[in-house]
Amino acid sequence: MAQSNHIRQCSTSHPRRRRSSWCCSFAVQPSSPENRPFTKPAFRKNKKPDSSVSKPGPYSVPNSPKSGLNFVGRIDPRRMLSPGRVSPIDSDPTADTTRDIIPDPSPQVDLSSKSRSESFRGRSERRSFSDTGSDSGRGVFDTRLNLRGRNGGGLVLELNSEVLIANSEVFAGLIFEYRKKLGSKCNSNEDGGNLSRKICRIEVPDVENLGIFRDTIELMFEEDIAKRLLKIGAYRAIDILEVSAGIMFTKGVLSCLKYLEAVPWTEEEEDKLRNLFTVFKFDDTTARDILARLHLLSSEDSQQNLARQLVWSITTCADANARNELKSLVKGLLCKSSVYEKDQHDLTKEDLYDVCHSCLGSLVSLMEEASDIIPQGTVVKKETSKPLIGRISRQVDNIIWLLEILLDRQIGEEFVGMWADQVDLLKMHESTSPMIRYELSRVSAILFIAMGTRKLHCRSEARALLLQAWFGPMLLDFGWLQRCKKGLDMKALEEAMGQTLLTLPMKQQYMLFTEWFGYFSKHGTECPNLSKAFQIWWRRSFLRGSETHAIESR
């Protein structure tokens, strides 16, 4: 402790004395913002401050390429001597932070009137990047990069100009322009000072993310950029790729592209990459693999063909668990309410109805086999591995699944006519066991619910044909539907049947409601309860009709 106190006191009283505790080759402690020499500032009274210090410099670059160009004012005392180390705010208010800054007498260029299309990011042409890179070194910090945040705040980096020139074409052009003007000024001014002591000031205004821009600059000093990107992650690497493209940091662009191609993306990262590739055009040899992951480079009808194949595969799938899982997957992809963006050529109406016709044909063949009315001489391919009831139920499930897709796309009107015209199925319904024929009424139930809940709109003739054909079978099969619901909401079915009946002309309502009344009086709960709709029909037919007749008589 005594020795340390002695050293601290000595260092305080003799600031320039050689210190034996330093293990490096410096004779004295190197000067930095953290260790300033204890020199008394010379105060000058009644002297106006040099107005040239506050003059803006003419060198600025776009940020990640959305901004225009602005100019630097007074340098923020917080600065970074090297990437990764930010100096603290100066504690000595008398320290001259601008002693090395030589103002540029050139007039300030006003670019605020330029449109966004003239800015670096908004240019219509896309900048290409090639594989030309160069090694970076470290030296004198003769360039001061002033970053201005879009939402306030700022960051000052003191960097080596040779590193910036070797890595960024944008910064290289600005630094060369500055040196050219400064050299001509020093030649005309005898007391211009040493050219090597002049600091080039560059301002980057309107920076969207200061941390991302700083990370991009730090990559110029990294020997192994790929290793650094592993720690940064894909989401941040996309932002760095955008900044690198804006300042034309070729080595950083190539490293980011190589890293992003090798890692998986989230949906948010994929959207960011897709948007970035619409703004910048990278070298095809470098970005081809990423573009192949972003876009399906094939014919326009590839998605339509794939969707058709998926639907056909599901309707012929033999495994029940896999079929149900795939139905949920494909339905979520094809429905209008899907979160996925869909092309206009994903699946046409004709494709869906072709599959519907195929499934109906298979269902007719199975029902013929179940009712033993197969014509002699007809060769029928039977599946001996599955029972007949299971095969019929599978085809009905396929038809209902296709019908739900048609209803979601609001193209199910034609299916109403198709189902009403199934004369063969209606004949076989009468001669088939109730434990099999009730499967047909499951399809009718979906149609009744869709019409009763206003999800299916069709003409009055189509509704009348459907009810005339399948209302009677529904009354017979309602008991079996209650015992084997298979996802049906029976209360919703009863309500929808009554609402659908009320959409028919009064004469047809009379026929169907009287048929229901007679059947309900014999079978009770084995029949759908349409009492509410029956009351509405009665009131509309007789009470309101008599009131209207009385009013007309008066």
Coordinates of C-alpha atoms in Angstrom, one line a residue:
M1 CA 0.0 0.0 0.0
A2 CA 2.8 2.4 0.9
Q3 CA 4.5 1.7 -2.5
S4 CA 1.2 2.2 -4.4
N5 CA 0.6 5.4 -2.6
H6 CA 4.0 6.6 -3.4
I7 CA 3.5 5.8 -7.0
R8 CA 0.1 7.6 -7.1
Q9 CA 1.6 10.7 -5.4
C10 CA 4.6 10.7 -7.7
S11 CA 2.4 10.4 -10.6
T12 CA 0.3 13.3 -9.3
S13 CA 3.2 15.6 -8.6
H14 CA 5.4 14.6 -11.5
P15 CA 3.0 13.7 -14.4
R16 CA 5.8 13.2 -16.9
R17 CA 8.1 11.0 -14.8
R18 CA 8.9 7.5 -16.2
R19 CA 6.7 4.9 -14.5
S20 CA 8.3 1.5 -13.8
S21 CA 4.9 -0.2 -13.4
W22 CA 4.2 -0.1 -17.2
C23 CA 5.0 -3.4 -18.8
C24 CA 4.8 -2.2 -22.4
S25 CA 7.4 -0.2 -24.4
F26 CA 5.8 3.2 -23.8
A27 CA 8.1 5.5 -22.0
V28 CA 5.2 7.5 -20.6
Q29 CA 1.5 6.7 -20.3
P30 CA 0.0 7.2 -23.7
S31 CA -2.4 10.2 -24.1
S32 CA -6.1 9.4 -24.4
P33 CA -9.4 10.9 -23.3
E34 CA -9.3 8.6 -20.3
N35 CA -5.8 9.8 -19.3
R36 CA -5.3 13.5 -20.1
P37 CA -2.1 15.3 -19.2
F38 CA -2.4 17.7 -16.2
T39 CA -1.7 20.9 -18.1
K40 CA -3.3 24.2 -17.1
P41 CA -5.3 25.7 -19.9
A42 CA -4.4 29.2 -20.9
F43 CA -7.5 31.4 -20.6
R44 CA -7.7 34.5 -22.8
K45 CA -10.0 37.2 -21.8
N46 CA -12.3 39.1 -24.1
K47 CA -11.5 37.0 -27.0
K48 CA -14.3 35.9 -29.3
P49 CA -14.5 32.2 -30.1
D50 CA -13.3 31.1 -33.4
S51 CA -16.3 31.1 -35.6
S52 CA -14.7 28.7 -38.0
V53 CA -14.9 25.8 -35.6
S54 CA -18.7 25.7 -35.7
K55 CA -18.8 25.8 -39.5
P56 CA -20.2 22.6 -41.0
G57 CA -17.9 20.4 -43.1
P58 CA -18.8 19.4 -46.6
Y59 CA -18.4 15.6 -46.3
S60 CA -21.3 13.4 -45.4
V61 CA -22.6 10.1 -46.6
P62 CA -26.0 8.4 -46.7
N63 CA -26.7 6.2 -43.8
S64 CA -28.2 2.8 -44.5
P65 CA -29.2 4.1 -47.7
K66 CA -32.4 5.9 -46.9
S67 CA -31.0 9.3 -46.0
G68 CA -29.9 12.3 -47.9
L69 CA -26.7 14.2 -47.1
N70 CA -26.2 16.7 -44.3
F71 CA -23.1 18.3 -42.8
V72 CA -21.3 18.1 -39.4
G73 CA -21.3 20.9 -36.9
R74 CA -19.5 20.9 -33.6
I75 CA -18.0 17.5 -32.8
D76 CA -19.5 15.7 -29.9
P77 CA -16.9 15.3 -27.1
R78 CA -17.9 11.6 -26.9
R79 CA -15.8 9.7 -29.4
M80 CA -14.5 6.3 -30.2
L81 CA -10.8 5.9 -30.6
S82 CA -11.2 2.4 -32.1
P83 CA -14.2 0.2 -32.9
G84 CA -15.5 -1.3 -29.7
R85 CA -14.3 1.4 -27.3
V86 CA -16.3 4.6 -26.7
S87 CA -14.6 7.4 -24.8
P88 CA -16.5 8.9 -21.8
I89 CA -17.8 12.4 -21.8
D90 CA -15.0 14.8 -21.2
S91 CA -14.7 15.8 -17.5
D92 CA -12.3 18.6 -18.2
P93 CA -14.4 21.5 -19.5
T94 CA -11.3 23.4 -20.5
A95 CA -10.0 20.8 -22.8
D96 CA -10.0 21.9 -26.4
T97 CA -11.7 19.2 -28.3
T98 CA -11.4 20.8 -31.7
R99 CA -7.8 21.7 -31.8
D100 CA -7.1 19.4 -34.7
I101 CA -10.1 20.4 -36.8
I102 CA -9.4 22.7 -39.7
P103 CA -12.6 24.3 -41.1
D104 CA -13.4 23.9 -44.7
P105 CA -14.1 27.3 -46.3
S106 CA -16.1 25.6 -49.2
P107 CA -19.8 26.5 -49.2
Q108 CA -22.4 24.1 -47.7
V109 CA -24.2 22.1 -50.3
D110 CA -28.0 22.0 -49.7
L111 CA -29.4 18.7 -50.7
S112 CA -32.6 18.9 -48.7
S113 CA -34.6 19.7 -51.9
K114 CA -33.6 16.4 -53.5
S115 CA -36.4 13.9 -53.8
R116 CA -36.1 10.5 -52.2
S117 CA -35.7 8.9 -55.6
E118 CA -32.3 10.8 -55.9
S119 CA -31.0 9.5 -52.5
F120 CA -28.8 6.5 -52.4
R121 CA -31.5 4.0 -51.4
G122 CA -34.2 5.4 -53.6
R123 CA -32.3 5.4 -56.9
S124 CA -33.9 3.5 -59.6
E125 CA -30.7 1.8 -60.6
R126 CA -29.5 -1.0 -58.4
R127 CA -25.8 -1.1 -57.4
S128 CA -23.9 -4.3 -58.0
F129 CA -21.2 -5.7 -55.9
S130 CA -18.2 -7.7 -57.0
D131 CA -15.6 -9.8 -55.2
T132 CA -13.0 -7.1 -55.0
G133 CA -11.8 -6.7 -51.4
S134 CA -8.7 -5.5 -49.7
D135 CA -6.9 -5.9 -46.4
S136 CA -7.4 -3.5 -43.7
G137 CA -4.9 -2.1 -41.3
R138 CA -4.7 0.1 -38.2
G139 CA -3.0 3.4 -37.9
V140 CA -3.5 7.0 -37.0
F141 CA -7.1 8.0 -36.2
D142 CA -7.3 10.8 -38.8
T143 CA -11.0 10.5 -39.7
R144 CA -13.9 11.5 -37.5
L145 CA -17.2 9.8 -38.4
N146 CA -20.2 11.5 -36.8
L147 CA -23.4 9.4 -36.8
R148 CA -26.7 11.2 -36.2
G149 CA -29.6 9.1 -35.1
R150 CA -33.0 9.5 -36.8
N151 CA -34.8 9.6 -33.4
G152 CA -32.1 11.7 -31.7
G153 CA -28.8 10.9 -30.2
G154 CA -25.5 10.5 -31.9
L155 CA -22.2 8.7 -31.9
V156 CA -18.7 9.9 -32.9
L157 CA -16.1 7.4 -34.2
E158 CA -12.4 8.2 -34.7
L159 CA -11.1 5.9 -37.3
N160 CA -8.1 5.3 -39.6
S161 CA -8.8 6.7 -43.0
E162 CA -6.8 3.9 -44.8
V163 CA -9.2 1.3 -43.4
L164 CA -12.2 3.3 -44.6
I165 CA -10.6 3.8 -48.0
A166 CA -9.7 0.1 -48.4
N167 CA -13.2 -1.1 -47.4
S168 CA -15.8 1.5 -48.5
E169 CA -16.0 3.1 -51.9
V170 CA -18.3 5.8 -50.5
F171 CA -16.0 6.8 -47.7
A172 CA -13.0 6.5 -50.1
G173 CA -14.5 9.1 -52.4
L174 CA -15.3 11.5 -49.6
I175 CA -11.8 11.2 -48.1
F176 CA -10.0 11.7 -51.4
E177 CA -12.2 14.8 -52.1
Y178 CA -11.4 16.2 -48.7
R179 CA -7.6 15.6 -49.1
K180 CA -7.6 17.2 -52.5
K181 CA -9.3 20.4 -51.2
L182 CA -7.2 20.5 -48.1
G183 CA -4.0 20.1 -50.0
S184 CA -4.9 23.0 -52.3
K185 CA -5.8 25.2 -49.3
C186 CA -2.5 24.4 -47.4
N187 CA -0.5 25.3 -50.5
S188 CA -2.2 28.7 -50.7
N189 CA -2.0 29.3 -46.9
E190 CA 1.5 29.5 -45.4
D191 CA 0.4 28.8 -41.8
G192 CA -1.9 26.0 -42.7
G193 CA 0.0 23.6 -40.5
N194 CA 1.0 20.0 -41.1
L195 CA -1.4 18.1 -43.4
S196 CA -1.0 14.9 -41.4
R197 CA -2.6 16.6 -38.4
K198 CA -5.8 17.5 -40.2
I199 CA -8.9 15.4 -39.3
C200 CA -11.4 14.6 -42.0
R201 CA -14.9 15.0 -40.7
I202 CA -17.7 12.9 -42.2
E203 CA -21.3 13.0 -41.0
V204 CA -23.9 10.3 -41.6
P205 CA -27.3 11.9 -40.8
D206 CA -30.7 10.2 -40.2
V207 CA -29.2 6.8 -39.1
E208 CA -32.0 4.4 -38.4
N209 CA -30.0 2.3 -36.0
L210 CA -26.7 3.6 -34.6
G211 CA -25.7 0.2 -33.2
I212 CA -26.1 -1.5 -36.6
F213 CA -24.0 1.2 -38.3
R214 CA -21.3 1.0 -35.6
D215 CA -21.2 -2.9 -36.0
T216 CA -20.8 -2.5 -39.7
I217 CA -17.8 -0.2 -39.3
E218 CA -16.3 -2.5 -36.7
L219 CA -16.4 -5.4 -39.2
M220 CA -13.9 -3.4 -41.3
F221 CA -11.3 -4.0 -38.5
E222 CA -12.2 -7.7 -38.1
E223 CA -9.9 -10.3 -39.5
D224 CA -12.6 -13.0 -39.4
I225 CA -15.9 -11.5 -40.2
A226 CA -17.7 -14.8 -40.5
K227 CA -16.8 -15.6 -36.8
R228 CA -18.2 -12.3 -35.7
L229 CA -21.5 -12.8 -37.7
L230 CA -22.0 -16.1 -35.8
K231 CA -22.3 -14.1 -32.6
I232 CA -24.4 -11.4 -34.2
G233 CA -27.2 -13.7 -35.6
A234 CA -29.2 -13.7 -38.8
Y235 CA -31.7 -10.9 -37.9
R236 CA -28.9 -8.4 -37.2
A237 CA -26.8 -9.6 -40.1
I238 CA -29.5 -8.6 -42.5
D239 CA -29.4 -5.1 -41.2
I240 CA -25.6 -5.1 -41.4
L241 CA -26.0 -6.3 -45.0
E242 CA -28.2 -3.3 -45.8
V243 CA -25.7 -0.8 -44.3
S244 CA -22.8 -2.5 -46.0
A245 CA -24.6 -2.3 -49.4
G246 CA -25.3 1.4 -48.7
I247 CA -21.7 2.3 -48.0
M248 CA -20.4 -0.2 -50.6
F249 CA -18.5 -2.2 -48.1
T250 CA -17.9 -5.2 -50.4
K251 CA -16.2 -7.5 -48.0
G252 CA -19.0 -7.1 -45.5
V253 CA -21.6 -7.7 -48.2
L254 CA -20.0 -10.9 -49.3
S255 CA -19.6 -12.2 -45.8
C256 CA -23.2 -11.4 -44.8
L257 CA -24.5 -13.1 -48.0
K258 CA -22.4 -16.2 -47.3
Y259 CA -23.5 -16.4 -43.7
L260 CA -27.2 -15.8 -44.4
E261 CA -27.3 -18.5 -47.1
A262 CA -26.0 -21.1 -44.7
V263 CA -28.4 -20.5 -41.8
P264 CA -32.2 -21.1 -41.5
W265 CA -34.5 -18.0 -41.4
T266 CA -37.6 -17.1 -39.5
E267 CA -40.6 -15.7 -41.5
E268 CA -39.7 -12.2 -40.3
E269 CA -36.1 -12.6 -41.5
E270 CA -37.3 -14.0 -44.8
D271 CA -39.5 -10.9 -45.3
K272 CA -36.7 -8.6 -44.5
L273 CA -34.4 -10.3 -47.0
R274 CA -37.0 -10.3 -49.7
N275 CA -37.5 -6.5 -49.2
L276 CA -33.8 -5.9 -49.2
F277 CA -33.3 -7.8 -52.5
T278 CA -35.9 -5.6 -54.2
V279 CA -33.8 -2.5 -53.3
F280 CA -30.3 -3.8 -54.1
K281 CA -29.1 -6.0 -56.9
F282 CA -26.1 -8.1 -55.7
D283 CA -23.7 -10.2 -57.8
D284 CA -25.6 -13.2 -59.2
T285 CA -22.8 -15.6 -58.3
T286 CA -23.0 -14.5 -54.7
A287 CA -26.7 -14.2 -54.1
R288 CA -28.0 -16.9 -56.4
D289 CA -28.4 -19.4 -53.6
I290 CA -30.4 -16.9 -51.4
L291 CA -32.6 -16.0 -54.4
A292 CA -33.3 -19.7 -54.9
R293 CA -34.5 -19.9 -51.4
L294 CA -36.7 -16.8 -51.7
H295 CA -38.3 -17.5 -55.1
L296 CA -39.5 -20.5 -56.9
L297 CA -37.8 -20.2 -60.3
S298 CA -40.2 -22.3 -62.4
S299 CA -43.2 -22.0 -64.6
E300 CA -46.2 -19.9 -63.6
D301 CA -48.6 -22.9 -63.2
S302 CA -46.2 -24.8 -60.9
Q303 CA -48.2 -23.8 -57.8
Q304 CA -51.5 -24.7 -59.5
N305 CA -50.2 -28.1 -60.5
L306 CA -48.8 -28.7 -57.0
A307 CA -52.1 -27.7 -55.3
R308 CA -54.0 -30.0 -57.6
Q309 CA -51.7 -32.9 -56.8
L310 CA -52.0 -32.3 -53.1
V311 CA -55.8 -32.4 -53.2
W312 CA -55.8 -35.6 -55.2
S313 CA -53.3 -37.2 -52.9
I314 CA -55.4 -36.4 -49.8
T315 CA -58.6 -37.9 -51.3
T316 CA -56.7 -41.1 -52.1
C317 CA -54.8 -41.3 -48.8
A318 CA -55.4 -44.6 -47.0
D319 CA -54.0 -43.8 -43.5
A320 CA -56.7 -42.1 -41.4
N321 CA -54.4 -40.1 -39.1
A322 CA -52.2 -38.9 -41.9
R323 CA -55.2 -38.0 -44.0
N324 CA -56.7 -35.9 -41.2
E325 CA -53.4 -34.1 -40.6
L326 CA -52.9 -33.3 -44.2
K327 CA -56.4 -32.1 -44.6
S328 CA -55.9 -29.5 -41.9
L329 CA -52.6 -28.5 -43.4
V330 CA -53.8 -28.1 -47.0
K331 CA -57.1 -26.5 -46.1
G332 CA -55.2 -23.8 -44.1
L333 CA -53.0 -23.1 -47.1
L334 CA -55.8 -22.9 -49.6
C335 CA -58.5 -21.1 -47.7
K336 CA -59.0 -17.4 -48.2
S337 CA -58.5 -16.8 -44.4
S338 CA -55.0 -18.3 -44.5
V339 CA -52.2 -16.1 -43.2
Y340 CA -50.0 -17.1 -46.2
E341 CA -49.9 -15.0 -49.3
K342 CA -51.4 -16.9 -52.2
D343 CA -51.0 -16.5 -55.9
Q344 CA -54.1 -16.1 -58.1
H345 CA -53.2 -19.4 -59.8
D346 CA -53.1 -21.7 -56.8
L347 CA -56.2 -23.8 -57.4
T348 CA -59.0 -23.2 -59.8
K349 CA -62.7 -23.8 -59.4
E350 CA -62.6 -26.4 -62.1
D351 CA -59.8 -28.3 -60.4
L352 CA -61.9 -28.6 -57.2
Y353 CA -65.0 -29.7 -58.9
D354 CA -63.1 -32.3 -60.9
V355 CA -62.0 -33.9 -57.6
C356 CA -65.6 -33.6 -56.3
H357 CA -66.9 -35.5 -59.3
S358 CA -64.3 -38.2 -58.8
C359 CA -65.2 -38.6 -55.1
L360 CA -68.9 -38.7 -55.9
G361 CA -68.3 -41.4 -58.5
S362 CA -66.3 -43.5 -55.9
L363 CA -69.1 -43.0 -53.4
V364 CA -71.7 -44.3 -55.9
S365 CA -69.6 -47.4 -56.5
L366 CA -69.3 -48.1 -52.8
M367 CA -73.0 -47.6 -52.2
E368 CA -73.8 -50.0 -55.1
E369 CA -71.5 -52.6 -53.4
A370 CA -73.3 -52.0 -50.1
S371 CA -76.8 -52.3 -51.5
D372 CA -75.9 -55.4 -53.7
I373 CA -77.3 -53.9 -56.9
I374 CA -74.1 -54.1 -58.9
P375 CA -75.0 -55.1 -62.5
Q376 CA -73.8 -58.5 -63.6
G377 CA -70.7 -58.4 -65.7
T378 CA -69.4 -55.3 -64.0
V379 CA -65.9 -55.7 -62.7
V380 CA -65.4 -53.8 -59.4
K381 CA -62.0 -53.4 -57.8
K382 CA -62.6 -54.1 -54.1
E383 CA -60.4 -53.2 -51.2
T384 CA -60.3 -56.2 -48.9
S385 CA -58.0 -54.5 -46.4
K386 CA -60.7 -52.0 -45.3
P387 CA -64.3 -52.7 -44.3
L388 CA -67.0 -51.2 -46.6
I389 CA -68.3 -48.9 -43.9
G390 CA -64.9 -47.4 -43.4
R391 CA -64.4 -46.8 -47.1
I392 CA -67.8 -45.1 -47.5
S393 CA -67.1 -42.9 -44.5
R394 CA -63.7 -41.9 -45.9
Q395 CA -65.2 -40.8 -49.2
V396 CA -67.9 -38.8 -47.4
D397 CA -65.1 -37.1 -45.3
N398 CA -63.3 -36.2 -48.6
I399 CA -66.5 -34.7 -50.0
I400 CA -67.2 -32.7 -46.9
W401 CA -63.6 -31.5 -46.8
L402 CA -63.8 -30.3 -50.5
L403 CA -67.2 -28.7 -49.7
E404 CA -65.7 -26.7 -46.9
I405 CA -63.0 -25.4 -49.2
L406 CA -65.7 -24.4 -51.8
L407 CA -67.7 -22.6 -49.1
D408 CA -64.7 -20.7 -47.9
R409 CA -64.0 -19.5 -51.5
Q410 CA -67.7 -18.8 -52.0
I411 CA -68.0 -21.1 -55.0
G412 CA -70.2 -23.8 -53.6
E413 CA -73.4 -23.0 -55.5
E414 CA -72.8 -25.6 -58.2
F415 CA -72.3 -28.3 -55.6
V416 CA -75.9 -27.8 -54.4
G417 CA -77.2 -28.7 -57.8
M418 CA -74.7 -31.7 -58.0
W419 CA -75.9 -33.1 -54.7
A420 CA -79.6 -32.6 -55.6
D421 CA -79.1 -34.5 -58.9
Q422 CA -77.7 -37.7 -57.2
V423 CA -80.6 -39.9 -58.3
D424 CA -78.7 -43.1 -57.9
L425 CA -77.7 -42.3 -54.3
L426 CA -81.3 -41.5 -53.4
K427 CA -82.5 -44.8 -54.8
M428 CA -79.8 -46.7 -52.9
H429 CA -80.5 -44.8 -49.7
E430 CA -83.9 -46.5 -49.5
S431 CA -82.4 -50.1 -49.7
T432 CA -79.3 -49.6 -47.7
S433 CA -78.7 -50.3 -44.0
P434 CA -79.3 -47.2 -41.7
M435 CA -75.8 -47.5 -40.3
I436 CA -74.4 -46.9 -43.8
R437 CA -77.0 -44.6 -45.4
Y438 CA -76.7 -42.0 -42.7
E439 CA -73.3 -41.1 -44.1
L440 CA -75.1 -39.5 -47.1
S441 CA -77.1 -37.2 -44.8
R442 CA -73.8 -35.9 -43.3
V443 CA -73.2 -34.1 -46.7
S444 CA -76.8 -32.8 -46.7
A445 CA -76.3 -31.5 -43.1
I446 CA -73.3 -29.4 -44.2
L447 CA -75.3 -27.8 -47.0
F448 CA -78.3 -27.1 -44.7
I449 CA -76.0 -25.4 -42.1
A450 CA -74.2 -23.4 -44.8
M451 CA -77.5 -22.1 -46.2
G452 CA -79.2 -21.5 -42.8
T453 CA -76.2 -19.5 -41.6
R454 CA -76.0 -17.4 -44.8
K455 CA -72.6 -18.8 -45.8
L456 CA -74.0 -20.4 -49.0
H457 CA -76.1 -18.3 -51.4
C458 CA -77.9 -20.1 -54.2
R459 CA -81.1 -19.6 -56.2
S460 CA -84.5 -20.5 -55.0
E461 CA -84.8 -23.4 -57.5
A462 CA -81.6 -25.0 -56.3
R463 CA -82.7 -24.8 -52.7
A464 CA -86.1 -26.3 -53.5
L465 CA -84.5 -29.2 -55.4
L466 CA -82.1 -29.9 -52.6
L467 CA -84.9 -30.0 -50.0
Q468 CA -87.2 -32.0 -52.1
A469 CA -84.5 -34.6 -52.6
W470 CA -82.7 -34.8 -49.2
F471 CA -85.2 -33.5 -46.6
G472 CA -86.9 -36.9 -46.3
P473 CA -83.6 -38.9 -45.9
M474 CA -82.5 -36.3 -43.3
L475 CA -85.7 -37.1 -41.2
L476 CA -84.9 -40.8 -41.4
D477 CA -81.2 -40.5 -40.6
F478 CA -81.4 -37.8 -37.9
G479 CA -81.3 -40.4 -35.0
W480 CA -78.2 -41.9 -36.4
L481 CA -76.6 -38.5 -36.8
Q482 CA -77.3 -37.8 -33.1
R483 CA -75.5 -41.0 -32.1
C484 CA -72.6 -40.6 -34.6
K485 CA -72.2 -36.9 -34.8
K486 CA -68.6 -36.9 -36.2
G487 CA -68.2 -33.2 -35.6
L488 CA -71.8 -32.1 -36.4
D489 CA -73.5 -29.5 -34.2
M490 CA -77.0 -30.9 -33.9
K491 CA -78.6 -27.8 -32.5
A492 CA -77.1 -25.7 -35.3
L493 CA -78.4 -28.3 -37.8
E494 CA -81.9 -28.0 -36.4
E495 CA -81.9 -24.2 -36.5
A496 CA -80.4 -24.1 -40.0
M497 CA -82.9 -26.6 -41.4
G498 CA -85.8 -24.5 -40.1
Q499 CA -84.2 -21.3 -41.5
T500 CA -83.6 -22.9 -44.9
L501 CA -87.2 -24.1 -45.1
L502 CA -88.4 -20.5 -44.5
T503 CA -86.5 -19.3 -47.6
L504 CA -88.8 -21.4 -49.9
P505 CA -92.1 -20.2 -51.4
M506 CA -95.1 -20.6 -49.1
K507 CA -96.5 -23.5 -51.1
Q508 CA -93.3 -25.6 -50.7
Q509 CA -93.0 -24.6 -47.1
Y510 CA -96.5 -26.0 -46.5
M511 CA -95.6 -29.4 -48.0
L512 CA -92.3 -29.8 -46.1
F513 CA -93.6 -28.5 -42.8
T514 CA -96.6 -30.8 -42.9
E515 CA -94.3 -33.7 -43.7
W516 CA -92.0 -32.9 -40.8
F517 CA -95.0 -32.5 -38.4
G518 CA -96.3 -36.0 -39.3
Y519 CA -92.9 -37.6 -38.9
F520 CA -92.1 -35.7 -35.6
S521 CA -95.4 -36.8 -34.1
K522 CA -94.4 -40.5 -34.6
H523 CA -90.6 -40.5 -33.8
G524 CA -90.2 -37.6 -31.4
T525 CA -86.5 -37.0 -30.6
E526 CA -85.4 -39.2 -33.5
C527 CA -86.5 -36.4 -35.7
P528 CA -85.1 -32.8 -35.8
N529 CA -87.1 -30.3 -33.7
L530 CA -88.3 -27.6 -36.1
S531 CA -91.0 -26.2 -33.8
K532 CA -89.6 -22.6 -33.8
A533 CA -89.5 -22.4 -37.6
F534 CA -93.0 -24.1 -37.7
Q535 CA -94.4 -21.3 -35.5
I536 CA -92.9 -18.7 -37.8
W537 CA -94.4 -20.4 -40.8
W538 CA -97.8 -20.7 -39.2
R539 CA -97.8 -17.0 -38.2
R540 CA -96.8 -15.9 -41.7
S541 CA -99.2 -18.2 -43.5
F542 CA -102.4 -17.7 -41.5
L543 CA -102.3 -15.0 -38.8
R544 CA -100.6 -12.3 -40.9
G545 CA -102.4 -13.4 -44.0
S546 CA -105.8 -13.0 -42.2
E547 CA -104.8 -9.6 -40.9
T548 CA -103.8 -8.5 -44.3
H549 CA -107.1 -9.8 -45.8
A550 CA -109.0 -7.9 -43.1
I551 CA -107.2 -4.7 -43.8
E552 CA -107.9 -5.0 -47.5
S553 CA -111.6 -5.7 -46.8
R554 CA -111.9 -2.5 -44.7

